[in-house]
Amino acid sequence: MINRELLAPESIVVIGGSNNVHKPGGAVVRNLLQGGYKGTLRIVNPKEDEVQGIKAFHDAKELPPTELAILVVAAKYCPDYVELMAKEKGTRAFIIISAGFGEETKAGAELEQRILDTCKEYGCALIGPNCIGLLTRWHHSVFTRPIPNLDPKGVDFISGSGATAVFILESAVTKGLPFNSVWSIGNGKQIGIETVLEYMDEHFDAERDSLVKLLYIENISDPDKLLFHATSLIRKGCRIAAIKAGSSESGSRAASSHTGAIASSDSAVEALFRKAGIVRCHSREELTTVGCIFTLPRFNGKNFAIVTHAGGPGVMLTDALSKGGMTVPPLTGDAADELKAQLLPGSSVSNPIDILATGGAEQLATAIDFCENRFDDIDAIMVIFGTPGLVKIFEVYDVLHKKILECKKPIFPILPSVSTAGPEVQEFLKRGHVNFSDEVTLATALSQIMQTPQPAPLEVQLYGIDFTKLHNVIMDVKENGYVEPSVVRQLLESAGIPMVPELVSTSKEELAAFAQHVGYPVVAKVVGPVHKSDVGGVTLNIRSKEVLNAEFDRMMQIPDATAVMVQKMIKGTELFIGAKYEPRFGHVVLCGLGGIFVEVLKDVSSGLAPLGYDEAYSMIRSLRGYKIIKGTRGQKGLNEQKYAEIIVRLSTLLRFATEIKEIDINPLLADADGVTAVDARILIEK
């Protein structure tokens, strides 16, 4: 729970506060004092009479009623202090800086549980233990530095790691990124990242609150809660970016299918963020760069003008933007000719606009004005300007400051000389601006933002699913494991997923009759082994009964073979759809190009079931191989609509059949007319 006493306490006590500002207890007191806390500040220190100019209490029992207690003492003393303060002093909020709890030992976990039980009994809010504290415009209850610029419209930052939060703040401060609040949740047993988002969502005021949230997440304890409140905040106008650390190891059993090999907890995180509309970042620099972008005016479009006085950075930025799916269009025509005439001789206006190392404030202003007023197809302007040692940087940055305020098109300042022009850059930041000192990092962050879809609709697509048949088929499965082909077929039929005609049998005569009925050529596949291709259990383009009979005899000799499947042979481009159940998250659905290379290339996109059509299209179009689906080099494209429909139908099936733990449809054969499932495996665990 989050309450007023935590956010805006009228009195605070630091238990363990000291005069030594090089220790957490002294640093917390220093930051509270320097932060201008206007309430009553009290200190408990049994050995000191005065701490940093404040009279100290030798025993917490001597304290008057106090709303918020910050504990900076050994873990073993914390439960007793919490009980004393909550029971006798009316304290209803605690920030426990101390470590040595559940993150370390079983005994520490027991101490932590005692604290949680007391907080529950008395209705107290709890941040920590094992955290750096809470930083707001009301009180600076942290022991660390730097303390960033605090602004009502600054960023709300929530971190699952105290040390990482400090490093992220270091990265942000150098860019000029302002903050509204910093939450270090520590062990997060009561107030986790999801709880903070919930509070921000339920108490959101668009006129008063920050519209930017940055998250550093080490554990997602409640994915549904995170999804719901992140989606809600984004729909209210907020923008959210996050790092999720520790997702590289799936921690699951050895995979026996393509989906099992590819899907992981990282796929689940990717799918969750995509569904919520959260921009996923992978480094501190990327997260803070995205945060800086979020502070600039929103814009639609992907066309950028680059104004620079150094050719190399302009070229690198052009390459990075192009790689991220954005464009730096050439500037031509009368306007370009006029601009060139007004710049110094030798300047280039082709885009990047190179005003030369000798160009200064006047030339920069001219180039920006043309981009703003004369080049209509430009959506945003990027300005690269460091110190060439030839012009006055203060004057240049003054022009840049004025143009950022005047122009309707966003201007991205890239000021790389943070050392040699440190005072000039700092003066620019003090005016309320941000700085992207590295152009490629900026382009990478922009591409992440551009590629992040809007939050998905909450409704489930139910059309075309036979729920009665689905339920009955699942109920008839008696044993856990991969189900028989006939069960696979019934399950896919219940979702309306088209399949190639097939027959499974142990009789050569039945299979030959089926092949005659559907027409040659046909495909024969062994039934039993999971990976048919690996054991020589697939034969294509069988054109006669004699060859079919011979292949039947050969396949039945393969170890673990139980039958042979014959299918009508069809042609098309191979696609793939799979899904895997991830604990807490639900089913992660994967799509991509199919065949034997899906596990090698791993060109897949993930989504969290249930999926809507917009999500399915977004997944398909984010594939590196999407050009193949769309059609390239004169070849017809595939039926993207049918592919998206199958993804949506499968995700709905999984939403109502949680017993399905893994499904692998590979390949689906697609052409311009349709998409048909050729082979599938389904793992059921009741």
XYZ file of C-alpha atoms in Angstrom:
686
model
C 0.000 0.000 0.000
C 1.048 3.595 -0.636
C -0.267 6.303 1.680
C 0.065 10.014 2.420
C 2.504 9.396 5.271
C 4.939 7.864 2.785
C 4.530 10.505 0.082
C 4.038 13.697 2.105
C 4.919 13.079 5.757
C 4.668 15.991 8.164
C 7.339 14.386 10.355
C 10.242 12.039 9.639
C 12.603 10.192 11.958
C 15.902 8.698 10.813
C 16.676 5.799 13.132
C 20.414 5.370 12.816
C 21.070 8.904 11.571
C 24.623 10.109 12.210
C 27.133 12.890 11.664
C 29.201 10.727 9.318
C 27.885 11.623 5.845
C 30.044 8.886 4.344
C 27.740 6.289 5.878
C 24.086 5.714 4.877
C 22.672 7.039 8.164
C 24.524 10.335 7.832
C 23.961 10.626 4.076
C 20.165 10.280 4.457
C 20.095 13.130 6.993
C 22.300 15.284 4.749
C 20.061 14.730 1.714
C 16.905 15.467 3.689
C 18.385 18.740 4.945
C 19.828 19.808 1.612
C 16.579 18.827 -0.101
C 14.712 21.439 1.919
C 12.349 19.112 3.776
C 9.816 21.446 5.441
C 8.376 19.087 8.031
C 9.788 18.068 11.396
C 12.976 16.008 11.133
C 14.029 13.823 14.071
C 17.070 11.609 14.640
C 17.605 8.535 16.828
C 21.234 7.885 17.727
C 22.147 6.385 21.116
C 25.698 7.853 21.078
C 25.181 11.396 19.764
C 23.416 14.369 21.374
C 23.229 16.275 18.111
C 23.294 15.070 14.488
C 24.028 17.599 11.748
C 22.534 20.403 13.815
C 19.462 18.446 14.959
C 18.914 17.325 18.557
C 19.147 13.520 18.693
C 17.004 11.116 20.707
C 19.008 8.371 22.395
C 16.081 5.935 22.392
C 13.178 5.604 19.965
C 10.841 5.231 22.959
C 11.461 8.934 23.696
C 10.109 10.021 20.297
C 6.822 11.893 19.912
C 4.375 10.598 17.283
C 6.095 10.521 13.872
C 4.550 9.739 10.475
C 7.505 8.277 8.518
C 10.429 6.273 9.898
C 13.631 5.663 7.925
C 15.608 2.741 9.339
C 19.386 2.649 8.815
C 20.336 0.114 11.486
C 21.332 -3.564 11.466
C 18.641 -5.896 10.128
C 18.227 -7.718 13.447
C 16.969 -4.530 15.133
C 14.484 -3.521 12.431
C 11.458 -5.694 13.350
C 11.430 -4.363 16.931
C 11.758 -0.759 15.755
C 8.902 -1.218 13.274
C 6.661 -2.718 15.950
C 7.496 0.043 18.449
C 6.949 2.877 15.970
C 3.745 1.455 14.487
C 2.202 0.498 17.828
C 3.267 3.373 20.095
C 4.235 6.301 17.834
C 1.510 6.140 15.190
C 4.021 5.662 12.382
C 2.269 4.562 9.185
C 5.141 4.532 6.692
C 8.588 2.938 6.745
C 11.620 3.122 4.471
C 14.115 0.431 5.438
C 17.535 1.076 3.938
C 19.148 -1.813 5.822
C 20.174 -5.021 4.036
C 20.532 -8.545 5.425
C 16.975 -9.809 4.964
C 15.380 -12.291 2.573
C 17.872 -11.414 -0.158
C 20.615 -13.074 1.912
C 19.495 -15.772 4.355
C 16.514 -17.745 5.620
C 16.891 -16.012 8.997
C 16.810 -12.685 7.199
C 13.606 -13.718 5.443
C 12.031 -14.411 8.831
C 12.974 -10.917 10.030
C 11.441 -9.489 6.879
C 8.219 -11.420 7.423
C 7.910 -10.027 10.946
C 8.134 -6.520 9.507
C 5.537 -7.313 6.852
C 3.154 -8.768 9.435
C 3.448 -5.652 11.604
C 2.874 -3.332 8.645
C -0.188 -5.336 7.668
C -1.575 -5.232 11.202
C -1.264 -1.454 11.515
C -1.860 -0.475 7.881
C 1.647 0.825 7.220
C 3.363 1.432 3.907
C 6.772 -0.197 3.470
C 9.563 0.642 1.026
C 12.413 -1.895 1.123
C 14.192 -3.373 2.930
C 17.537 -3.345 1.108
C 16.991 -0.162 -0.906
C 18.490 3.321 -1.388
C 15.222 5.011 -0.345
C 12.593 7.256 -1.890
C 13.242 10.573 -3.618
C 10.359 13.002 -4.189
C 9.897 16.745 -4.370
C 8.555 16.526 -0.777
C 11.446 14.667 0.837
C 14.844 13.333 -0.268
C 14.863 10.108 1.744
C 17.828 8.514 -0.025
C 21.435 8.061 1.054
C 22.937 8.190 -2.426
C 23.951 10.752 -5.002
C 23.464 12.246 -7.539
C 20.281 14.061 -6.657
C 18.808 14.982 -10.064
C 16.851 18.112 -10.914
C 13.321 17.624 -9.600
C 10.397 18.947 -11.615
C 6.647 18.158 -11.528
C 6.809 17.192 -15.198
C 10.043 15.260 -14.825
C 10.374 11.495 -15.052
C 8.978 9.025 -12.514
C 11.677 6.362 -12.155
C 11.036 3.019 -10.423
C 13.913 0.606 -9.889
C 14.191 -2.901 -8.524
C 17.879 -2.322 -7.743
C 19.333 0.490 -5.669
C 22.845 0.419 -7.114
C 21.507 0.257 -10.669
C 19.196 3.168 -9.912
C 22.244 5.252 -8.965
C 24.018 4.352 -12.212
C 20.903 5.183 -14.242
C 20.642 8.528 -12.449
C 24.297 9.200 -13.313
C 23.498 8.572 -16.975
C 20.378 10.745 -16.829
C 21.940 13.722 -15.057
C 24.628 14.142 -17.712
C 21.856 14.357 -20.330
C 19.830 16.922 -18.376
C 16.892 14.561 -17.862
C 14.669 15.951 -15.045
C 12.921 13.725 -12.488
C 9.709 13.953 -10.509
C 10.351 10.954 -8.264
C 12.746 8.037 -7.802
C 11.462 4.830 -6.199
C 13.970 2.216 -5.075
C 11.789 -0.718 -4.000
C 14.542 -3.027 -2.726
C 13.148 -6.461 -1.919
C 9.709 -5.131 -2.793
C 7.760 -7.538 -0.612
C 4.958 -5.061 0.013
C 5.446 -2.275 -2.525
C 6.821 -3.571 -5.822
C 7.081 -1.971 -9.228
C 3.561 -3.123 -10.081
C 2.220 -1.520 -6.877
C 3.801 1.831 -7.690
C 2.352 1.763 -11.218
C -1.037 0.840 -9.778
C -0.944 3.867 -7.459
C 0.174 6.186 -10.249
C -2.596 4.871 -12.486
C -5.415 5.052 -9.930
C -4.414 8.564 -8.783
C -3.449 9.922 -12.191
C -3.991 13.615 -12.907
C -2.936 14.626 -16.425
C -2.504 18.279 -15.399
C -0.374 17.576 -12.333
C 1.457 14.296 -12.838
C 4.476 13.264 -14.864
C 3.732 11.732 -18.258
C 6.965 9.713 -18.420
C 7.729 6.538 -16.466
C 11.069 4.712 -16.596
C 11.422 1.234 -15.073
C 14.336 -0.991 -14.170
C 12.874 -4.443 -13.461
C 14.631 -7.503 -12.105
C 11.524 -9.548 -11.334
C 7.964 -9.311 -12.636
C 5.972 -10.836 -9.801
C 2.533 -9.974 -11.205
C 2.558 -9.687 -15.033
C -1.206 -9.130 -15.273
C -1.034 -6.206 -12.848
C 1.920 -4.681 -14.677
C 0.163 -5.106 -18.024
C -3.129 -3.619 -16.832
C -1.743 -0.487 -15.170
C 0.990 0.194 -17.737
C -1.604 -0.071 -20.511
C -3.997 2.177 -18.587
C -1.336 4.835 -18.000
C -0.268 4.817 -21.647
C -3.886 5.190 -22.768
C -4.113 8.218 -20.449
C -1.227 9.879 -22.270
C 1.839 8.538 -20.446
C 4.889 7.025 -22.074
C 6.736 4.126 -20.458
C 10.148 2.583 -21.139
C 11.728 -0.273 -19.225
C 14.746 -2.517 -18.839
C 14.008 -6.096 -17.798
C 17.238 -7.666 -16.571
C 17.871 -11.363 -16.044
C 15.803 -12.760 -18.931
C 18.511 -14.601 -20.841
C 18.080 -17.924 -19.024
C 14.706 -19.557 -19.569
C 15.084 -21.842 -16.576
C 12.708 -24.304 -18.243
C 13.046 -27.971 -19.069
C 15.028 -29.149 -22.072
C 13.019 -28.255 -25.152
C 11.793 -30.954 -27.499
C 10.224 -28.721 -30.148
C 11.151 -25.624 -32.117
C 8.901 -23.505 -29.902
C 10.463 -24.937 -26.752
C 13.923 -24.165 -28.055
C 13.114 -20.581 -29.032
C 10.594 -19.470 -26.404
C 11.955 -18.296 -23.066
C 11.130 -15.978 -20.220
C 12.676 -13.252 -22.380
C 10.083 -13.993 -25.066
C 7.405 -13.552 -22.409
C 8.823 -10.184 -21.355
C 9.053 -9.064 -24.987
C 5.452 -10.122 -25.541
C 4.223 -8.415 -22.369
C 5.940 -5.136 -23.236
C 4.616 -5.271 -26.810
C 1.076 -5.838 -25.569
C 1.289 -2.992 -23.058
C 3.019 -0.523 -25.392
C 6.157 -0.315 -23.206
C 9.360 0.635 -25.027
C 11.903 -2.031 -24.221
C 15.486 -0.925 -23.554
C 18.604 -3.002 -22.989
C 21.060 -0.596 -21.355
C 21.189 2.372 -19.000
C 22.204 4.696 -21.835
C 19.335 3.517 -23.995
C 16.793 3.893 -21.175
C 17.832 7.442 -20.300
C 18.038 8.385 -23.983
C 14.481 7.149 -24.514
C 13.468 9.136 -21.428
C 14.992 12.284 -22.931
C 13.158 11.698 -26.214
C 9.912 11.367 -24.258
C 10.422 14.876 -22.851
C 10.390 16.381 -26.348
C 7.181 17.167 -28.286
C 5.589 14.116 -29.880
C 5.717 13.902 -33.637
C 4.421 11.648 -36.374
C 6.496 10.648 -39.338
C 9.977 9.282 -39.941
C 11.683 12.000 -42.011
C 14.632 13.758 -40.364
C 16.797 16.666 -41.332
C 20.345 16.638 -39.929
C 22.136 19.946 -39.399
C 25.815 19.502 -38.571
C 29.181 21.203 -38.724
C 31.027 17.858 -38.866
C 30.513 15.488 -41.785
C 31.378 12.203 -40.036
C 28.776 12.305 -37.232
C 26.142 13.337 -39.790
C 26.939 10.290 -41.924
C 26.913 7.944 -38.908
C 23.575 9.370 -37.790
C 22.149 8.947 -41.297
C 23.252 5.295 -41.350
C 21.826 4.607 -37.883
C 18.487 6.233 -38.682
C 18.195 4.287 -41.940
C 19.023 1.032 -40.165
C 16.221 1.771 -37.694
C 13.632 2.241 -40.457
C 13.732 6.052 -40.560
C 14.731 8.285 -43.460
C 16.973 11.262 -44.111
C 15.419 12.434 -47.405
C 17.433 14.495 -49.898
C 16.638 18.208 -49.914
C 16.239 19.561 -53.433
C 14.500 22.286 -55.393
C 14.356 26.046 -55.026
C 14.352 25.993 -51.219
C 17.552 23.912 -51.149
C 19.195 26.288 -53.649
C 18.203 29.306 -51.555
C 19.554 27.705 -48.376
C 22.882 26.887 -50.045
C 23.186 30.499 -51.215
C 22.761 31.763 -47.644
C 25.342 29.430 -46.086
C 29.131 29.677 -46.256
C 30.796 28.649 -49.534
C 31.420 24.905 -49.597
C 28.435 24.058 -47.398
C 26.260 21.096 -48.363
C 22.457 21.082 -48.195
C 21.723 17.617 -49.597
C 20.848 16.304 -46.085
C 22.768 16.129 -43.873
C 23.065 19.896 -44.064
C 26.749 20.539 -43.410
C 27.343 24.183 -42.398
C 31.102 23.511 -42.063
C 33.410 23.859 -39.065
C 33.522 27.614 -39.680
C 29.727 27.876 -39.514
C 28.368 29.510 -36.377
C 25.169 30.775 -34.809
C 23.971 32.631 -37.901
C 24.361 29.643 -40.214
C 22.772 27.280 -37.680
C 19.740 29.557 -37.319
C 19.343 29.787 -41.092
C 19.479 26.015 -41.569
C 16.953 25.370 -38.793
C 14.570 28.013 -40.178
C 14.592 26.385 -43.615
C 13.926 22.942 -42.094
C 11.060 24.373 -40.060
C 9.402 26.528 -42.715
C 10.521 25.517 -46.213
C 10.999 21.748 -46.226
C 7.476 20.410 -45.688
C 8.392 16.717 -45.761
C 10.720 17.052 -42.765
C 9.167 15.867 -39.482
C 11.998 16.592 -37.035
C 15.421 18.235 -36.940
C 18.648 16.880 -35.479
C 21.418 19.357 -34.695
C 24.987 18.120 -34.177
C 27.223 20.863 -32.775
C 30.304 20.486 -30.636
C 33.293 22.770 -30.354
C 35.495 23.083 -33.426
C 37.577 25.697 -31.623
C 36.634 28.311 -34.195
C 33.309 29.801 -33.048
C 31.719 30.873 -29.766
C 29.698 27.939 -28.479
C 27.673 29.996 -25.977
C 26.258 32.042 -28.849
C 25.481 28.919 -30.901
C 23.707 27.204 -28.002
C 21.747 30.382 -27.315
C 20.398 30.216 -30.864
C 19.637 26.495 -30.417
C 17.772 27.281 -27.179
C 15.587 29.889 -28.897
C 14.840 27.679 -31.899
C 13.783 24.751 -29.676
C 11.230 27.062 -28.039
C 10.039 28.603 -31.328
C 9.836 25.674 -33.722
C 6.846 23.374 -34.020
C 9.018 20.544 -35.295
C 11.006 18.768 -32.554
C 14.706 19.573 -32.422
C 17.110 16.943 -31.084
C 20.302 18.609 -29.753
C 23.400 16.439 -30.168
C 26.162 18.232 -28.284
C 29.148 15.861 -28.145
C 31.716 18.161 -26.514
C 30.666 17.489 -22.913
C 34.287 17.801 -21.753
C 35.902 20.520 -23.879
C 32.704 22.595 -23.892
C 31.475 21.497 -20.465
C 30.386 24.942 -19.182
C 28.520 25.698 -22.398
C 26.693 22.366 -22.339
C 25.809 22.760 -18.647
C 24.405 26.231 -19.275
C 22.280 24.782 -22.082
C 20.967 22.014 -19.791
C 20.143 24.517 -17.036
C 17.715 26.143 -19.445
C 15.590 23.007 -19.270
C 16.918 21.133 -22.291
C 18.308 17.625 -22.746
C 21.420 16.593 -24.641
C 21.995 13.493 -26.778
C 25.773 13.412 -26.815
C 25.974 10.303 -29.024
C 24.103 10.322 -32.320
C 23.981 6.540 -32.843
C 22.559 5.902 -29.353
C 19.878 8.477 -30.140
C 18.980 6.788 -33.432
C 18.814 3.365 -31.762
C 16.506 4.691 -29.049
C 14.297 6.391 -31.635
C 13.951 3.158 -33.589
C 12.894 1.315 -30.423
C 10.196 3.928 -29.837
C 9.022 3.834 -33.451
C 8.782 0.037 -33.443
C 6.799 -0.181 -30.197
C 3.076 -0.615 -30.968
C 0.257 1.101 -29.147
C -1.371 -0.847 -26.271
C -3.486 -3.723 -27.487
C -7.280 -3.757 -27.090
C -8.478 -5.633 -24.024
C -11.254 -7.607 -25.722
C -10.729 -11.224 -26.842
C -11.514 -12.193 -30.462
C -14.018 -15.048 -30.054
C -15.330 -15.356 -33.611
C -14.943 -18.759 -35.251
C -13.828 -20.814 -32.224
C -15.799 -23.987 -31.410
C -15.466 -23.894 -27.616
C -17.633 -26.958 -27.032
C -15.486 -29.114 -29.289
C -12.322 -27.652 -27.754
C -13.481 -28.519 -24.233
C -14.533 -32.031 -25.191
C -11.263 -32.827 -26.960
C -9.206 -31.632 -23.981
C -11.366 -33.618 -21.560
C -10.887 -36.800 -23.617
C -7.084 -36.630 -23.314
C -6.171 -39.077 -20.546
C -2.384 -38.784 -20.310
C 0.030 -35.864 -20.237
C 2.436 -35.493 -23.141
C 2.412 -34.943 -26.880
C -0.976 -35.968 -28.235
C -1.776 -38.138 -31.247
C -2.132 -36.536 -34.702
C -5.886 -37.111 -34.625
C -6.171 -35.043 -31.427
C -3.955 -32.318 -32.931
C -6.271 -32.198 -35.924
C -9.396 -31.899 -33.772
C -7.880 -29.089 -31.697
C -6.849 -27.099 -34.764
C -10.266 -27.705 -36.303
C -11.920 -26.279 -33.187
C -9.974 -23.058 -33.796
C -10.830 -22.946 -37.493
C -7.196 -23.327 -38.562
C -7.073 -24.838 -42.118
C -5.106 -28.089 -42.469
C -3.884 -30.169 -45.346
C -5.894 -33.405 -45.944
C -4.194 -36.302 -44.146
C -4.630 -39.836 -42.860
C -2.749 -41.685 -40.101
C -2.788 -45.455 -40.268
C -0.815 -48.648 -39.728
C -2.360 -50.115 -42.892
C -0.632 -49.779 -46.261
C -3.901 -50.424 -48.029
C -5.750 -47.601 -46.218
C -2.955 -45.137 -46.907
C -2.767 -46.127 -50.588
C -6.527 -45.697 -50.950
C -6.351 -42.269 -49.303
C -3.511 -41.202 -51.614
C -5.527 -42.317 -54.616
C -8.521 -40.327 -53.346
C -6.730 -37.008 -52.725
C -4.463 -37.442 -55.730
C -0.717 -37.829 -56.087
C 1.830 -36.461 -55.277
C 1.649 -37.032 -51.519
C 3.936 -36.758 -48.494
C 4.629 -39.573 -46.025
C 5.675 -38.884 -42.424
C 6.522 -41.210 -39.585
C 4.308 -40.944 -36.465
C 6.000 -41.298 -33.068
C 9.373 -39.521 -33.130
C 9.081 -35.827 -32.305
C 11.650 -34.622 -34.844
C 10.662 -36.523 -37.983
C 13.285 -34.949 -40.271
C 16.127 -35.889 -37.917
C 15.352 -39.620 -38.181
C 14.618 -39.695 -41.920
C 10.903 -39.809 -41.267
C 9.691 -37.455 -44.014
C 9.462 -38.252 -47.734
C 8.169 -35.666 -50.187
C 6.751 -35.853 -53.693
C 5.629 -39.500 -53.668
C 3.970 -40.097 -57.049
C 2.964 -43.781 -57.034
C 1.471 -46.503 -54.874
C 4.660 -48.593 -55.166
C 6.883 -45.839 -53.768
C 4.360 -45.137 -51.015
C 4.324 -48.805 -49.949
C 8.126 -48.927 -49.888
C 8.336 -45.787 -47.773
C 5.715 -47.196 -45.399
C 7.809 -50.321 -44.830
C 10.966 -48.255 -44.264
C 9.367 -45.802 -41.829
C 7.768 -48.472 -39.684
C 11.305 -49.748 -38.975
C 12.332 -46.363 -37.479
C 12.702 -46.563 -33.662
C 9.565 -45.369 -31.791
C 7.464 -45.384 -34.987
C 3.804 -46.142 -34.283
C 2.169 -45.349 -37.637
C 2.593 -43.428 -40.883
C 0.821 -40.239 -41.919
C 0.062 -39.476 -45.555
C -0.805 -35.934 -46.632
C -1.761 -34.307 -49.870
C 1.392 -32.509 -51.075
C 0.894 -28.795 -51.494
C 3.330 -26.022 -52.345
C 4.008 -22.680 -50.770
C 6.360 -20.632 -48.616
C 7.005 -22.163 -45.213
C 5.788 -20.181 -42.177
C 5.818 -20.995 -38.487
C 3.539 -20.447 -35.501
C 4.200 -21.729 -32.018
C 3.266 -21.056 -28.429
C 4.567 -21.954 -25.002
C 3.048 -21.502 -21.574
C 5.210 -19.380 -19.281
C 4.312 -19.436 -15.570
C 2.592 -16.200 -14.422
C 2.634 -14.762 -17.953
C 0.399 -17.227 -19.776
C 0.948 -18.318 -23.369
C 3.668 -16.650 -25.418
C 2.808 -16.915 -29.126
C 5.617 -16.906 -31.695
C 5.481 -16.414 -35.445
C 8.103 -16.342 -38.187
C 9.385 -17.990 -41.323
C 9.172 -21.766 -41.010
C 10.865 -24.992 -42.021
C 13.975 -26.585 -40.593
C 15.786 -23.253 -40.191
C 13.363 -21.608 -37.755
C 15.421 -22.718 -34.765
C 18.709 -21.654 -36.377
C 17.704 -18.235 -37.697
C 15.368 -17.444 -34.801
C 13.684 -14.721 -36.855
C 10.573 -14.801 -34.718
C 8.278 -12.273 -33.113
C 6.409 -12.841 -29.869
C 3.041 -11.809 -28.488
C 1.093 -12.541 -25.320
C -2.190 -14.433 -25.712
C -4.914 -13.477 -26.313
C -3.971 -11.417 -29.367
C -5.956 -8.997 -31.480
C -5.531 -8.431 -35.198
C -3.456 -5.263 -34.757
C -1.054 -7.196 -32.530
C -0.829 -10.054 -35.033
C -0.045 -7.684 -37.904
C 2.541 -5.915 -35.746
C 4.222 -9.248 -34.971
C 4.338 -10.253 -38.637
C 5.649 -6.893 -39.817
C 8.411 -6.776 -37.206
C 10.062 -9.889 -38.686
C 13.359 -9.378 -40.473
C 12.009 -11.625 -43.227
C 8.782 -9.665 -43.644
C 9.791 -8.672 -47.186
C 9.358 -12.328 -48.173
C 5.820 -12.319 -46.784
C 5.053 -8.988 -48.408
C 6.531 -10.056 -51.753
C 9.901 -9.122 -53.186
C 11.761 -9.171 -56.513
C 8.632 -9.629 -58.564
C 7.311 -12.549 -56.512
C 3.758 -12.433 -55.212
C 3.320 -11.783 -51.531
C 1.733 -14.271 -49.155
C -1.759 -13.960 -47.716
C -0.858 -11.828 -44.707
C -4.491 -11.515 -43.631
C -4.920 -15.299 -43.364
C -1.622 -15.593 -41.485
C -2.740 -12.944 -38.984
C -6.116 -14.680 -38.652
C -4.474 -17.988 -37.749
C -2.257 -16.262 -35.151
C -5.324 -14.656 -33.553
C -7.353 -17.893 -33.627
C -4.527 -19.888 -32.082
C -4.057 -17.310 -29.316
C -7.780 -17.454 -28.506
C -7.686 -21.252 -28.411
C -4.841 -21.062 -25.901
C -6.675 -18.489 -23.784
C -9.384 -21.080 -23.149
C -7.191 -24.205 -23.115
C -4.502 -23.590 -20.515
C -3.835 -27.344 -20.481
C -1.937 -26.839 -23.734
C 1.617 -26.093 -22.580
C 3.306 -26.094 -25.947
C 2.210 -26.045 -29.580
C 4.329 -26.072 -32.689
C 2.756 -25.592 -36.140
C 5.664 -25.935 -38.551
C 5.380 -25.569 -41.366
C 2.367 -23.707 -42.528
C 2.460 -23.428 -46.311
C 1.403 -20.039 -47.621
C 0.773 -18.436 -50.977
C -1.210 -15.448 -52.194
C -4.501 -17.295 -51.683
C -4.219 -18.867 -48.250
C -2.240 -20.418 -45.401
C -2.519 -24.111 -44.517
C -1.110 -26.039 -41.552
C 0.951 -29.025 -42.684
C 2.505 -30.340 -39.486
C 1.857 -29.689 -35.799
C 2.732 -30.959 -32.343
C 0.788 -30.209 -29.168
C 1.882 -30.883 -25.590
C -0.907 -31.182 -23.031
C -0.391 -31.258 -19.264
C -3.455 -31.338 -17.059
